[in-house]
Amino acid sequence: MTSDSPEPAPRGGRRWLRVLALGVAVLVLSIAGTGWWFYERLNGNIRTDTRTADELRKYEAERPVSVVRDAQNILLIGSDNRGGKGNGKYGRDTGTQRSDTTILLHLQANGRGATAVSIPRDLMVDTPGCDRANGKRMAPRFAQFNWAFEYGGAACTIRTVEKLTGIRVDHHVIVDFTGFKKLVNAIGGVEVCLKESVDDSDAHLRLPAGRQTLRGEQALGYVRARYSIGNGSDTERIGRQQEFLGSLVKKVQSNGVLLNPRKLYPVLNAATSSLTTDPGLDSLKDLYNLAQGVRNIPRDKIRFLTIPRQPYTYNKNRDELVQPDADRLFRQLRLDQPVSVTRSVTSTADEDPKAVDRDPYQGTTAARDICD
C-alpha cells in the first residue's frame, strides 16, 4: 500500500538539525551577551553630576530659555583636577579645581554646523551668587572667569556663562587630565607641527621642532603649555587648543574609527571613562544620539573661535569683552544663525601679547591641518 505522506527523516538527521539549531541559538545569545556586556561597561563608565543639576534647578527662574528648537548648547569644561593617577606631578591636589579650558559648543538644528567658542580663563566677568560644595554662600562679584569653577563648581560656571551670553546651556561635560590623555591615546595620538623646539618644565614638555604625533603626557603638556610657545599669551594657547581639537576631530572622522568596532570600542571606553556629565547625557544611548546628530556635519562646518576680547583696561594680564562684537556673536548663537570664521592673525613680538585681532571672530575650522 502506497502513501503520499513524506517519509520521516532519519533520526540521525533530526538530531543533527537540533544540534545545529542549538548551536546557532547559543551563538546568537553569546553575541548578544557580549554586546550587552560592552554596553553596560561603557554605560557604567560615565559619572553623573547630580549636584550641578540640583543646584541649577534652584535658579531655574533666572536662567535664559531656549529659543530655537533642536539646537543645543553644551558647555565643555576642562578640569585641572590633579587627583587622578599620574597627575601629581602637575601640582598638589588641594581639593579645588580650575577650568583652564572652557568651550561653549553650539550645535545647529538639523545638523547644519557646529561652533565651539572658547572662553578665556582670564576674562573678567560678573559671577552670580553661588553655593559652594561646603555649603557656604558666595556673594556675586566681578572676577576672573575661571574663579567660578574653582569656588562654585560647574553650576556656578554654567550660570556665569548664561549671565554673560544670554544663551541657555542645555548640557555640560567635564573632562580632567587623565581623561584627556586616555582619549588621545585611544585614537593613536594627534599630529602637530612645531616651528621651534619646546622645553617647558611647568607643562613637563620637551619636543623637537617639526611634524610629530603627540600621545598622552606629551599631548596634555602641549595644550597646557603657555610661556614656552609663541608669545606666551593665554589667547595664543587657546588657539593651539582649538587647532589640536580640530586635528583630533579630523582624525576620528577620517581613519574609520566610527565604522570599525575594533577601533571604536577603545575610543568609547576612553571617552566614557573620562566624562562627568549632567543627567541628560549620562548614558551611552544619550551620547550616541548626540553623536548621530553631529557625525555627518562637514568638517568645514565645524568651527572653533574665541570670544571677542582685548586686554582689560585696569590689568593687561586679564581680558575684557570687545563690544558690540561679543553681543553680536552671542545673539547669532542664541538664534542659531550662521557665524562666519576667518583665520586669526598672530600678533608680533613688538605688539601687546594679548592684543586682539581686528576680526572679532578669530578662529579656525576642524578641516584645517594643524601643520598648514
mmCIF file of C-alpha atoms in Angstrom:
data_model
loop_
_atom_site.group_PDB
_atom_site.id
_atom_site.type_symbol
_atom_site.label_atom_id
_atom_site.label_comp_id
_atom_site.label_asym_id
_atom_site.label_seq_id
_atom_site.Cartn_x
_atom_site.Cartn_y
_atom_site.Cartn_z
ATOM 1 C CA MET A 1 0.000 0.000 0.000
ATOM 2 C CA THR A 2 1.388 3.355 -1.014
ATOM 3 C CA SER A 3 1.079 6.696 0.704
ATOM 4 C CA ASP A 4 1.552 10.292 -0.407
ATOM 5 C CA SER A 5 2.956 11.243 3.016
ATOM 6 C CA PRO A 6 6.673 12.129 3.025
ATOM 7 C CA GLU A 7 8.961 9.651 4.628
ATOM 8 C CA PRO A 8 10.169 10.615 8.095
ATOM 9 C CA ALA A 9 13.739 11.973 8.262
ATOM 10 C CA PRO A 10 16.282 9.590 9.680
ATOM 11 C CA ARG A 11 16.795 10.016 13.408
ATOM 12 C CA GLY A 12 20.411 10.995 12.807
ATOM 13 C CA GLY A 13 19.334 13.829 10.505
ATOM 14 C CA ARG A 14 16.821 15.184 13.019
ATOM 15 C CA ARG A 15 19.472 15.068 15.748
ATOM 16 C CA TRP A 16 21.917 16.989 13.538
ATOM 17 C CA LEU A 17 19.278 19.657 12.845
ATOM 18 C CA ARG A 18 18.582 20.027 16.570
ATOM 19 C CA VAL A 19 22.304 20.384 17.318
ATOM 20 C CA LEU A 20 22.678 22.977 14.558
ATOM 21 C CA ALA A 21 19.678 24.969 15.815
ATOM 22 C CA LEU A 22 21.009 24.819 19.372
ATOM 23 C CA GLY A 23 24.453 25.962 18.191
ATOM 24 C CA VAL A 24 23.007 28.911 16.304
ATOM 25 C CA ALA A 25 20.919 29.877 19.333
ATOM 26 C CA VAL A 26 23.959 29.728 21.624
ATOM 27 C CA LEU A 27 25.987 31.813 19.161
ATOM 28 C CA VAL A 28 23.274 34.465 18.896
ATOM 29 C CA LEU A 29 22.906 34.631 22.678
ATOM 30 C CA SER A 30 26.683 34.829 23.086
ATOM 31 C CA ILE A 31 26.949 37.737 20.645
ATOM 32 C CA ALA A 32 24.023 39.471 22.296
ATOM 33 C CA GLY A 33 25.517 38.846 25.732
ATOM 34 C CA THR A 34 28.889 40.210 24.660
ATOM 35 C CA GLY A 35 27.241 43.264 23.168
ATOM 36 C CA TRP A 36 25.257 43.801 26.332
ATOM 37 C CA TRP A 37 28.424 43.430 28.457
ATOM 38 C CA PHE A 38 30.218 46.040 26.351
ATOM 39 C CA TYR A 39 27.221 48.357 26.555
ATOM 40 C CA GLU A 40 26.907 48.026 30.318
ATOM 41 C CA ARG A 41 30.624 48.566 30.807
ATOM 42 C CA LEU A 42 30.674 51.723 28.688
ATOM 43 C CA ASN A 43 27.454 52.938 30.249
ATOM 44 C CA GLY A 44 28.829 52.389 33.732
ATOM 45 C CA ASN A 45 31.956 54.419 32.962
ATOM 46 C CA ILE A 46 30.039 57.702 32.802
ATOM 47 C CA ARG A 47 29.768 59.710 36.015
ATOM 48 C CA THR A 48 26.587 61.726 36.628
ATOM 49 C CA ASP A 49 26.843 65.224 38.062
ATOM 50 C CA THR A 50 23.619 65.300 40.058
ATOM 51 C CA ARG A 51 24.847 68.077 42.369
ATOM 52 C CA THR A 52 25.041 70.557 39.490
ATOM 53 C CA ALA A 53 21.606 69.539 38.220
ATOM 54 C CA ASP A 54 20.111 70.046 41.691
ATOM 55 C CA GLU A 55 21.831 73.412 42.057
ATOM 56 C CA LEU A 56 20.640 74.677 38.672
ATOM 57 C CA ARG A 57 17.034 73.745 39.452
ATOM 58 C CA LYS A 58 17.086 76.216 42.347
ATOM 59 C CA TYR A 59 17.831 79.043 39.913
ATOM 60 C CA GLU A 60 15.611 77.965 37.020
ATOM 61 C CA ALA A 61 13.575 81.184 37.150
ATOM 62 C CA GLU A 62 16.596 83.353 36.362
ATOM 63 C CA ARG A 63 18.071 81.164 33.609
ATOM 64 C CA PRO A 64 17.563 82.054 29.909
ATOM 65 C CA VAL A 65 15.141 79.966 27.867
ATOM 66 C CA SER A 66 15.978 78.041 24.700
ATOM 67 C CA VAL A 67 14.989 79.994 21.611
ATOM 68 C CA VAL A 68 15.453 77.539 18.718
ATOM 69 C CA ARG A 69 14.066 74.027 18.828
ATOM 70 C CA ASP A 70 16.565 71.191 18.232
ATOM 71 C CA ALA A 71 19.617 73.458 18.551
ATOM 72 C CA GLN A 72 21.801 72.527 21.525
ATOM 73 C CA ASN A 73 24.401 74.286 23.660
ATOM 74 C CA ILE A 74 26.873 72.131 25.563
ATOM 75 C CA LEU A 75 29.455 73.542 27.961
ATOM 76 C CA LEU A 76 32.740 71.608 27.835
ATOM 77 C CA ILE A 77 34.873 72.142 30.932
ATOM 78 C CA GLY A 78 38.487 71.013 31.074
ATOM 79 C CA SER A 79 39.237 70.498 34.753
ATOM 80 C CA ASP A 80 42.805 70.588 36.061
ATOM 81 C CA ASN A 81 41.930 68.017 38.730
ATOM 82 C CA ARG A 82 45.264 66.540 39.839
ATOM 83 C CA GLY A 83 43.822 63.757 41.943
ATOM 84 C CA GLY A 84 43.993 61.074 39.233
ATOM 85 C CA LYS A 85 46.788 58.544 38.834
ATOM 86 C CA GLY A 86 49.881 60.089 37.288
ATOM 87 C CA ASN A 87 48.662 63.667 37.678
ATOM 88 C CA GLY A 88 50.521 64.517 40.879
ATOM 89 C CA LYS A 89 53.470 65.977 39.008
ATOM 90 C CA TYR A 90 51.240 68.759 37.656
ATOM 91 C CA GLY A 91 50.745 70.150 41.143
ATOM 92 C CA ARG A 92 49.243 69.388 44.523
ATOM 93 C CA ASP A 93 45.617 68.310 44.735
ATOM 94 C CA THR A 94 44.131 70.910 47.091
ATOM 95 C CA GLY A 95 40.539 69.741 46.790
ATOM 96 C CA THR A 96 39.578 72.525 44.374
ATOM 97 C CA GLN A 97 39.635 72.505 40.594
ATOM 98 C CA ARG A 98 40.191 75.162 37.968
ATOM 99 C CA SER A 99 38.813 75.380 34.454
ATOM 100 C CA ASP A 100 41.736 76.453 32.319
ATOM 101 C CA THR A 101 39.776 75.344 29.248
ATOM 102 C CA THR A 102 36.083 76.123 28.815
ATOM 103 C CA ILE A 103 34.277 75.803 25.483
ATOM 104 C CA LEU A 104 30.659 76.579 24.658
ATOM 105 C CA LEU A 105 29.720 74.140 21.890
ATOM 106 C CA HIS A 106 26.720 75.229 19.818
ATOM 107 C CA LEU A 107 25.152 72.522 17.649
ATOM 108 C CA GLN A 108 22.884 73.963 14.990
ATOM 109 C CA ALA A 109 19.468 72.481 14.393
ATOM 110 C CA ASN A 110 19.236 69.780 11.697
ATOM 111 C CA GLY A 111 22.992 69.149 11.839
ATOM 112 C CA ARG A 112 23.801 72.232 9.764
ATOM 113 C CA GLY A 113 27.003 73.027 11.648
ATOM 114 C CA ALA A 114 28.800 73.305 14.963
ATOM 115 C CA THR A 115 30.569 76.257 16.561
ATOM 116 C CA ALA A 116 32.912 75.851 19.537
ATOM 117 C CA VAL A 117 33.541 79.124 21.371
ATOM 118 C CA SER A 118 36.479 79.274 23.788
ATOM 119 C CA ILE A 119 36.020 81.408 26.887
ATOM 120 C CA PRO A 120 39.378 82.719 28.166
ATOM 121 C CA ARG A 121 40.141 81.806 31.766
ATOM 122 C CA ASP A 122 41.320 85.392 32.422
ATOM 123 C CA LEU A 123 38.148 87.067 31.124
ATOM 124 C CA MET A 124 36.710 89.473 33.715
ATOM 125 C CA VAL A 125 33.014 88.694 34.222
ATOM 126 C CA ASP A 126 30.131 89.186 36.638
ATOM 127 C CA THR A 127 29.623 85.944 38.570
ATOM 128 C CA PRO A 128 26.287 85.366 40.335
ATOM 129 C CA GLY A 129 25.878 84.385 43.963
ATOM 130 C CA CYS A 130 26.769 80.684 44.143
ATOM 131 C CA ASP A 131 26.701 77.887 46.696
ATOM 132 C CA ARG A 132 29.988 76.163 47.450
ATOM 133 C CA ALA A 133 30.382 72.413 47.982
ATOM 134 C CA ASN A 134 30.937 73.061 51.718
ATOM 135 C CA GLY A 135 27.542 74.740 51.965
ATOM 136 C CA LYS A 136 28.830 78.291 52.252
ATOM 137 C CA ARG A 137 27.288 81.012 50.118
ATOM 138 C CA MET A 138 29.379 83.201 47.834
ATOM 139 C CA ALA A 139 28.224 86.730 47.092
ATOM 140 C CA PRO A 140 28.069 87.959 43.470
ATOM 141 C CA ARG A 141 31.316 89.518 42.327
ATOM 142 C CA PHE A 142 33.325 90.772 39.380
ATOM 143 C CA ALA A 143 36.212 88.347 38.890
ATOM 144 C CA GLN A 144 38.181 86.145 36.502
ATOM 145 C CA PHE A 145 36.006 83.648 34.668
ATOM 146 C CA ASN A 146 37.798 80.513 35.934
ATOM 147 C CA TRP A 147 37.191 81.673 39.503
ATOM 148 C CA ALA A 148 33.567 80.480 39.118
ATOM 149 C CA PHE A 149 34.567 76.835 38.650
ATOM 150 C CA GLU A 150 37.253 76.865 41.320
ATOM 151 C CA TYR A 151 34.966 78.178 44.046
ATOM 152 C CA GLY A 152 31.459 77.370 42.832
ATOM 153 C CA GLY A 153 31.853 74.312 40.608
ATOM 154 C CA ALA A 154 30.076 73.529 37.350
ATOM 155 C CA ALA A 155 26.746 75.080 38.389
ATOM 156 C CA CYS A 156 28.369 78.438 39.092
ATOM 157 C CA THR A 157 30.280 78.236 35.797
ATOM 158 C CA ILE A 158 27.111 77.484 33.820
ATOM 159 C CA ARG A 159 25.212 80.328 35.457
ATOM 160 C CA THR A 160 28.134 82.676 34.781
ATOM 161 C CA VAL A 161 28.163 81.706 31.085
ATOM 162 C CA GLU A 162 24.400 82.149 30.814
ATOM 163 C CA LYS A 163 24.600 85.547 32.526
ATOM 164 C CA LEU A 164 27.414 86.587 30.182
ATOM 165 C CA THR A 165 25.876 85.363 26.911
ATOM 166 C CA GLY A 166 22.123 85.060 27.418
ATOM 167 C CA ILE A 167 22.433 81.535 25.961
ATOM 168 C CA ARG A 168 20.767 78.572 27.682
ATOM 169 C CA VAL A 169 23.267 75.800 28.468
ATOM 170 C CA ASP A 170 21.431 72.537 27.788
ATOM 171 C CA HIS A 171 24.161 70.127 28.907
ATOM 172 C CA HIS A 172 27.633 70.135 30.383
ATOM 173 C CA VAL A 173 30.594 67.776 30.196
ATOM 174 C CA ILE A 174 33.662 67.817 32.459
ATOM 175 C CA VAL A 175 36.931 66.179 31.360
ATOM 176 C CA ASP A 176 40.028 66.016 33.586
ATOM 177 C CA PHE A 177 43.728 65.481 32.847
ATOM 178 C CA THR A 178 43.514 61.685 32.927
ATOM 179 C CA GLY A 179 40.525 61.546 30.587
ATOM 180 C CA PHE A 180 42.188 63.781 28.026
ATOM 181 C CA LYS A 181 45.299 61.589 27.919
ATOM 182 C CA LYS A 182 43.242 58.398 27.574
ATOM 183 C CA LEU A 183 41.226 59.775 24.672
ATOM 184 C CA VAL A 184 44.276 60.964 22.718
ATOM 185 C CA ASN A 185 45.958 57.591 23.210
ATOM 186 C CA ALA A 186 42.824 55.714 22.122
ATOM 187 C CA ILE A 187 42.891 57.330 18.665
ATOM 188 C CA GLY A 188 46.623 56.744 18.271
ATOM 189 C CA GLY A 189 47.745 60.293 19.003
ATOM 190 C CA VAL A 190 47.257 63.651 17.318
ATOM 191 C CA GLU A 191 49.649 65.223 14.828
ATOM 192 C CA VAL A 192 51.141 68.675 15.378
ATOM 193 C CA CYS A 193 53.868 70.660 13.683
ATOM 194 C CA LEU A 194 56.219 72.886 15.693
ATOM 195 C CA LYS A 195 58.278 75.657 14.148
ATOM 196 C CA GLU A 196 60.627 75.612 17.133
ATOM 197 C CA SER A 197 61.595 73.099 19.802
ATOM 198 C CA VAL A 198 59.842 73.328 23.176
ATOM 199 C CA ASP A 199 61.270 72.952 26.675
ATOM 200 C CA ASP A 200 58.627 73.729 29.318
ATOM 201 C CA SER A 201 59.245 72.497 32.871
ATOM 202 C CA ASP A 202 55.818 73.659 34.106
ATOM 203 C CA ALA A 203 53.990 71.628 31.461
ATOM 204 C CA HIS A 204 56.553 68.789 31.667
ATOM 205 C CA LEU A 205 57.077 69.046 27.937
ATOM 206 C CA ARG A 206 60.141 68.666 25.736
ATOM 207 C CA LEU A 207 59.574 68.448 21.999
ATOM 208 C CA PRO A 208 61.797 68.881 18.937
ATOM 209 C CA ALA A 209 60.803 71.160 16.080
ATOM 210 C CA GLY A 210 58.900 69.664 13.149
ATOM 211 C CA ARG A 211 55.942 67.400 12.410
ATOM 212 C CA GLN A 212 55.186 64.769 15.046
ATOM 213 C CA THR A 213 52.390 62.772 16.658
ATOM 214 C CA LEU A 214 51.688 63.503 20.314
ATOM 215 C CA ARG A 215 50.241 60.977 22.738
ATOM 216 C CA GLY A 216 49.204 61.016 26.377
ATOM 217 C CA GLU A 217 51.536 63.107 28.519
ATOM 218 C CA GLN A 218 53.026 64.979 25.553
ATOM 219 C CA ALA A 219 49.587 65.914 24.201
ATOM 220 C CA LEU A 220 48.479 67.163 27.612
ATOM 221 C CA GLY A 221 51.687 69.157 28.018
ATOM 222 C CA TYR A 222 51.235 70.691 24.566
ATOM 223 C CA VAL A 223 47.719 72.016 25.190
ATOM 224 C CA ARG A 224 48.703 73.244 28.673
ATOM 225 C CA ALA A 225 51.988 74.926 27.699
ATOM 226 C CA ARG A 226 51.864 78.689 27.630
ATOM 227 C CA TYR A 227 55.038 80.698 28.186
ATOM 228 C CA SER A 228 57.368 78.374 26.271
ATOM 229 C CA ILE A 229 55.498 78.507 22.935
ATOM 230 C CA GLY A 230 54.820 81.571 20.824
ATOM 231 C CA ASN A 231 54.274 84.892 22.585
ATOM 232 C CA GLY A 232 53.286 83.358 25.907
ATOM 233 C CA SER A 233 49.708 84.643 25.893
ATOM 234 C CA ASP A 234 46.683 82.649 27.023
ATOM 235 C CA THR A 235 44.935 83.739 23.810
ATOM 236 C CA GLU A 236 47.583 82.023 21.688
ATOM 237 C CA ARG A 237 47.351 78.930 23.875
ATOM 238 C CA ILE A 238 43.594 78.854 23.244
ATOM 239 C CA GLY A 239 44.362 78.952 19.503
ATOM 240 C CA ARG A 240 46.634 75.911 19.848
ATOM 241 C CA GLN A 241 43.968 74.087 21.829
ATOM 242 C CA GLN A 242 41.406 74.805 19.117
ATOM 243 C CA GLU A 243 43.740 73.570 16.400
ATOM 244 C CA PHE A 244 44.546 70.447 18.411
ATOM 245 C CA LEU A 245 40.846 69.664 18.836
ATOM 246 C CA GLY A 246 40.291 70.283 15.132
ATOM 247 C CA SER A 247 43.060 67.836 14.282
ATOM 248 C CA LEU A 248 41.605 65.305 16.731
ATOM 249 C CA VAL A 249 38.148 65.570 15.142
ATOM 250 C CA LYS A 250 39.661 65.222 11.687
ATOM 251 C CA LYS A 251 41.482 62.028 12.647
ATOM 252 C CA VAL A 252 38.427 60.436 14.219
ATOM 253 C CA GLN A 253 36.344 61.205 11.134
ATOM 254 C CA SER A 254 38.932 60.153 8.586
ATOM 255 C CA ASN A 255 40.522 56.921 9.836
ATOM 256 C CA GLY A 256 37.399 54.781 10.020
ATOM 257 C CA VAL A 257 37.009 54.858 13.797
ATOM 258 C CA LEU A 258 33.247 55.338 13.695
ATOM 259 C CA LEU A 259 32.724 52.372 11.344
ATOM 260 C CA ASN A 260 35.236 49.927 12.852
ATOM 261 C CA PRO A 261 34.163 48.266 16.133
ATOM 262 C CA ARG A 262 37.770 47.279 16.951
ATOM 263 C CA LYS A 263 38.812 50.934 16.744
ATOM 264 C CA LEU A 264 35.602 52.376 18.108
ATOM 265 C CA TYR A 265 35.443 50.488 21.408
ATOM 266 C CA PRO A 266 38.801 51.758 22.804
ATOM 267 C CA VAL A 267 37.799 55.309 21.885
ATOM 268 C CA LEU A 268 34.378 54.934 23.518
ATOM 269 C CA ASN A 269 35.910 53.301 26.588
ATOM 270 C CA ALA A 270 38.434 56.115 26.965
ATOM 271 C CA ALA A 271 35.848 58.809 26.330
ATOM 272 C CA THR A 272 33.145 57.468 28.637
ATOM 273 C CA SER A 273 35.544 56.716 31.497
ATOM 274 C CA SER A 274 36.785 60.304 31.428
ATOM 275 C CA LEU A 275 33.408 62.039 31.415
ATOM 276 C CA THR A 276 31.301 63.621 34.123
ATOM 277 C CA THR A 277 28.020 64.828 32.657
ATOM 278 C CA ASP A 278 24.595 66.122 33.595
ATOM 279 C CA PRO A 279 21.754 63.543 33.851
ATOM 280 C CA GLY A 280 20.685 64.325 30.277
ATOM 281 C CA LEU A 281 23.935 62.958 28.822
ATOM 282 C CA ASP A 282 24.914 60.296 31.354
ATOM 283 C CA SER A 283 24.165 57.200 29.294
ATOM 284 C CA LEU A 284 25.650 55.632 26.199
ATOM 285 C CA LYS A 285 22.283 56.000 24.490
ATOM 286 C CA ASP A 286 22.229 59.756 25.158
ATOM 287 C CA LEU A 287 25.775 60.188 23.878
ATOM 288 C CA TYR A 288 25.031 58.013 20.836
ATOM 289 C CA ASN A 289 22.003 60.122 19.955
ATOM 290 C CA LEU A 290 24.149 63.221 20.280
ATOM 291 C CA ALA A 291 26.856 61.719 18.073
ATOM 292 C CA GLN A 292 24.266 60.689 15.490
ATOM 293 C CA GLY A 293 23.232 64.306 15.202
ATOM 294 C CA VAL A 294 26.712 65.632 14.506
ATOM 295 C CA ARG A 295 28.591 62.850 12.733
ATOM 296 C CA ASN A 296 27.551 63.997 9.265
ATOM 297 C CA ILE A 297 28.455 67.642 9.781
ATOM 298 C CA PRO A 298 31.114 68.523 7.167
ATOM 299 C CA ARG A 299 34.475 69.350 8.708
ATOM 300 C CA ASP A 300 34.398 72.820 7.179
ATOM 301 C CA LYS A 301 31.169 73.452 9.106
ATOM 302 C CA ILE A 302 32.819 72.673 12.462
ATOM 303 C CA ARG A 303 34.280 75.950 13.673
ATOM 304 C CA PHE A 304 36.469 76.910 16.616
ATOM 305 C CA LEU A 305 36.718 80.516 17.726
ATOM 306 C CA THR A 306 37.366 82.719 20.752
ATOM 307 C CA ILE A 307 35.049 85.254 22.341
ATOM 308 C CA PRO A 308 35.964 88.756 21.081
ATOM 309 C CA ARG A 309 38.330 90.042 23.779
ATOM 310 C CA GLN A 310 41.047 92.538 24.472
ATOM 311 C CA PRO A 311 43.338 93.367 27.409
ATOM 312 C CA TYR A 312 41.378 94.515 30.452
ATOM 313 C CA THR A 313 41.574 98.266 30.933
ATOM 314 C CA TYR A 314 42.869 98.066 34.505
ATOM 315 C CA ASN A 315 45.094 94.996 34.197
ATOM 316 C CA LYS A 316 46.675 93.872 30.923
ATOM 317 C CA ASN A 317 47.112 90.370 32.342
ATOM 318 C CA ARG A 318 43.322 89.985 32.277
ATOM 319 C CA ASP A 319 40.751 90.149 29.449
ATOM 320 C CA GLU A 320 37.548 92.028 28.756
ATOM 321 C CA LEU A 321 34.918 91.703 26.025
ATOM 322 C CA VAL A 322 35.061 93.718 22.821
ATOM 323 C CA GLN A 323 31.635 95.260 22.252
ATOM 324 C CA PRO A 324 29.389 95.250 20.320
ATOM 325 C CA ASP A 325 31.193 92.311 18.677
ATOM 326 C CA ALA A 326 30.694 89.954 21.622
ATOM 327 C CA ASP A 327 26.970 90.638 21.941
ATOM 328 C CA ARG A 328 26.535 90.154 18.193
ATOM 329 C CA LEU A 329 28.216 86.746 18.424
ATOM 330 C CA PHE A 330 26.077 85.741 21.409
ATOM 331 C CA ARG A 331 22.910 86.777 19.537
ATOM 332 C CA GLN A 332 23.881 84.738 16.465
ATOM 333 C CA LEU A 333 24.459 81.635 18.580
ATOM 334 C CA ARG A 334 21.285 82.206 20.610
ATOM 335 C CA LEU A 335 19.185 82.484 17.439
ATOM 336 C CA ASP A 336 21.030 79.601 15.722
ATOM 337 C CA GLN A 337 22.304 81.857 12.961
ATOM 338 C CA PRO A 338 25.478 81.081 10.969
ATOM 339 C CA VAL A 339 28.732 82.504 12.310
ATOM 340 C CA SER A 340 31.482 83.228 9.814
ATOM 341 C CA VAL A 341 35.016 82.489 10.972
ATOM 342 C CA THR A 342 38.246 83.697 9.429
ATOM 343 C CA ARG A 343 41.716 82.579 10.340
ATOM 344 C CA SER A 344 43.229 84.734 13.084
ATOM 345 C CA VAL A 345 46.493 86.644 12.776
ATOM 346 C CA THR A 346 49.137 86.189 15.457
ATOM 347 C CA SER A 347 50.466 89.388 16.992
ATOM 348 C CA THR A 348 54.147 90.178 16.630
ATOM 349 C CA ALA A 349 56.633 90.309 19.496
ATOM 350 C CA ASP A 350 56.542 94.131 19.415
ATOM 351 C CA GLU A 351 52.788 94.191 19.993
ATOM 352 C CA ASP A 352 50.926 93.610 23.201
ATOM 353 C CA PRO A 353 50.978 89.784 23.532
ATOM 354 C CA LYS A 354 47.251 89.780 24.256
ATOM 355 C CA ALA A 355 46.221 92.228 21.531
ATOM 356 C CA VAL A 356 43.002 91.269 19.774
ATOM 357 C CA ASP A 357 42.689 90.919 16.015
ATOM 358 C CA ARG A 358 40.561 93.425 14.146
ATOM 359 C CA ASP A 359 38.442 90.457 13.076
ATOM 360 C CA PRO A 360 36.216 89.851 16.122
ATOM 361 C CA TYR A 361 35.589 86.196 15.318
ATOM 362 C CA GLN A 362 39.053 84.719 15.471
ATOM 363 C CA GLY A 363 39.164 81.021 14.856
ATOM 364 C CA THR A 364 39.649 78.082 12.583
ATOM 365 C CA THR A 365 37.802 75.028 11.340
ATOM 366 C CA ALA A 366 38.273 71.361 12.033
ATOM 367 C CA ALA A 367 39.228 70.841 8.390
ATOM 368 C CA ARG A 368 42.393 72.890 8.782
ATOM 369 C CA ASP A 369 45.589 70.836 9.045
ATOM 370 C CA ILE A 370 47.416 71.937 12.145
ATOM 371 C CA CYS A 371 50.692 71.885 10.170
ATOM 372 C CA ASP A 372 49.455 74.201 7.394
#
